[in-house]
mmCIF file of C-alpha atoms in Angstrom:
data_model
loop_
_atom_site.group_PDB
_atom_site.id
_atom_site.type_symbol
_atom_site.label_atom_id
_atom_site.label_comp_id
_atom_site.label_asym_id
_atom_site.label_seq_id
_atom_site.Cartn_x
_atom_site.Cartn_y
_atom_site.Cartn_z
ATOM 1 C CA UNK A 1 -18.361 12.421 4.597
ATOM 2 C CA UNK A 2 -19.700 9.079 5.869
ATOM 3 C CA UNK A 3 -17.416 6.118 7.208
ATOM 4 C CA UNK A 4 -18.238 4.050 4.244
ATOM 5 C CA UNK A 5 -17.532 6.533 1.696
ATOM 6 C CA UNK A 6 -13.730 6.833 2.979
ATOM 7 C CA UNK A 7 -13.249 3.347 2.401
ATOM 8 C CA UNK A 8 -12.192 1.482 -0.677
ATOM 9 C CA UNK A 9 -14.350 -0.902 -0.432
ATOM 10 C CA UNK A 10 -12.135 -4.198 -1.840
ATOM 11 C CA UNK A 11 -11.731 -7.744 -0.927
ATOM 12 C CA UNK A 12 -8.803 -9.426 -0.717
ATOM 13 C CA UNK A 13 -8.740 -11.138 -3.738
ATOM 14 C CA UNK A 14 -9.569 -7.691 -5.637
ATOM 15 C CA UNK A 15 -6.782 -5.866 -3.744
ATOM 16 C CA UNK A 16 -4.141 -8.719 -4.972
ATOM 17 C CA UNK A 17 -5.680 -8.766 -8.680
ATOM 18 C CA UNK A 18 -4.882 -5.028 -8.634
ATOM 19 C CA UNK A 19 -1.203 -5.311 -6.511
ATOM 20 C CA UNK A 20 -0.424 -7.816 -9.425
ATOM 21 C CA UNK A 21 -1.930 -6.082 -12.828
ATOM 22 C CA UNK A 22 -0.253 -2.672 -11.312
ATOM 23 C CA UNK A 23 3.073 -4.849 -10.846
ATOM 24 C CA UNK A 24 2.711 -6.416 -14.425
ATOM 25 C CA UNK A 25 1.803 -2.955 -15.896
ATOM 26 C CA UNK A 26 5.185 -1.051 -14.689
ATOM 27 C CA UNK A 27 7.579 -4.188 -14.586
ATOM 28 C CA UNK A 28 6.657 -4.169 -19.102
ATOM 29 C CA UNK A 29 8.787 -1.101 -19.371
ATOM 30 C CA UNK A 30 11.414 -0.799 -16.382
ATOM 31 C CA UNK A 31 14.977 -2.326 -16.337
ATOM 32 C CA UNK A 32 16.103 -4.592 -13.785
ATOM 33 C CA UNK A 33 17.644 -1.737 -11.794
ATOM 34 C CA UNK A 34 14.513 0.436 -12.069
ATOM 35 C CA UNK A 35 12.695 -2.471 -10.868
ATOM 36 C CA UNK A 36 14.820 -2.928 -7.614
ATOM 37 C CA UNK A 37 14.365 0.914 -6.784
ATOM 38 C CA UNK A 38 10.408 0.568 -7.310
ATOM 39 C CA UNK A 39 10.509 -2.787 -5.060
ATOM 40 C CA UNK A 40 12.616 -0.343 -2.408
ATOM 41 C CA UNK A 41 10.264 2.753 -2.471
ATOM 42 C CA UNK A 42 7.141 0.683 -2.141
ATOM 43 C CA UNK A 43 8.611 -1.337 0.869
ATOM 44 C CA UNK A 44 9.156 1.732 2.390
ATOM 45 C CA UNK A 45 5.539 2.908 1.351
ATOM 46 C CA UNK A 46 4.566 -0.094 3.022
ATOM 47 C CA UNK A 47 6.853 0.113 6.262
ATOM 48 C CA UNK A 48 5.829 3.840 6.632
ATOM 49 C CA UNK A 49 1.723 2.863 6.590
ATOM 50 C CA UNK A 50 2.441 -0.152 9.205
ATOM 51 C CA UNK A 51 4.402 2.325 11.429
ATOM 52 C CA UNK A 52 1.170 5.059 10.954
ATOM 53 C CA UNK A 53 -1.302 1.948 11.472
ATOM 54 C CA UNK A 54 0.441 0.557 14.271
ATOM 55 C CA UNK A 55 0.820 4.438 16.122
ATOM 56 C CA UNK A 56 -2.457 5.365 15.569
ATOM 57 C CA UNK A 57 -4.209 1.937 17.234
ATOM 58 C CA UNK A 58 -1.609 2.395 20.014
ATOM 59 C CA UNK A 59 -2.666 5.971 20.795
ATOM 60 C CA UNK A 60 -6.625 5.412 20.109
ATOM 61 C CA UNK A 61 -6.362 2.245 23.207
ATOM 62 C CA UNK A 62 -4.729 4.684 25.322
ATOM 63 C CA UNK A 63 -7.538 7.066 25.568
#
């Protein structure tokens, strides 16, 4: 599989129209608590892939 067809391919602006019609789409039928444990699970999502981002640049400069 070729480089470009492991990427997604998505500008900024498209990846924030998507962040926020995904958010809008799930926040129509959650409760306020539900809400709070999606906003928790995805900041984890998000801590975990800066974490994997941040290893794997460290470890490809030190070969």
């Amino acid at each position: 599989m070729a480089n470009e067809e492991k990427c997604l391919n998505l500008t900024g602006e498209e990846m924030v129209a998507l962040a926020t019609s995904f958010s809008l789409c799930i926040a129509k039928k959650m409760t306020p608590k539900e809400l709070c444990l999606m906003r928790t699970f995805f900041q984890a999502v998000a801590s975990n892939l800066s974490t994997i981002e941040f290893t794997d640049t460290v470890c490809k400069n030190r070969n």
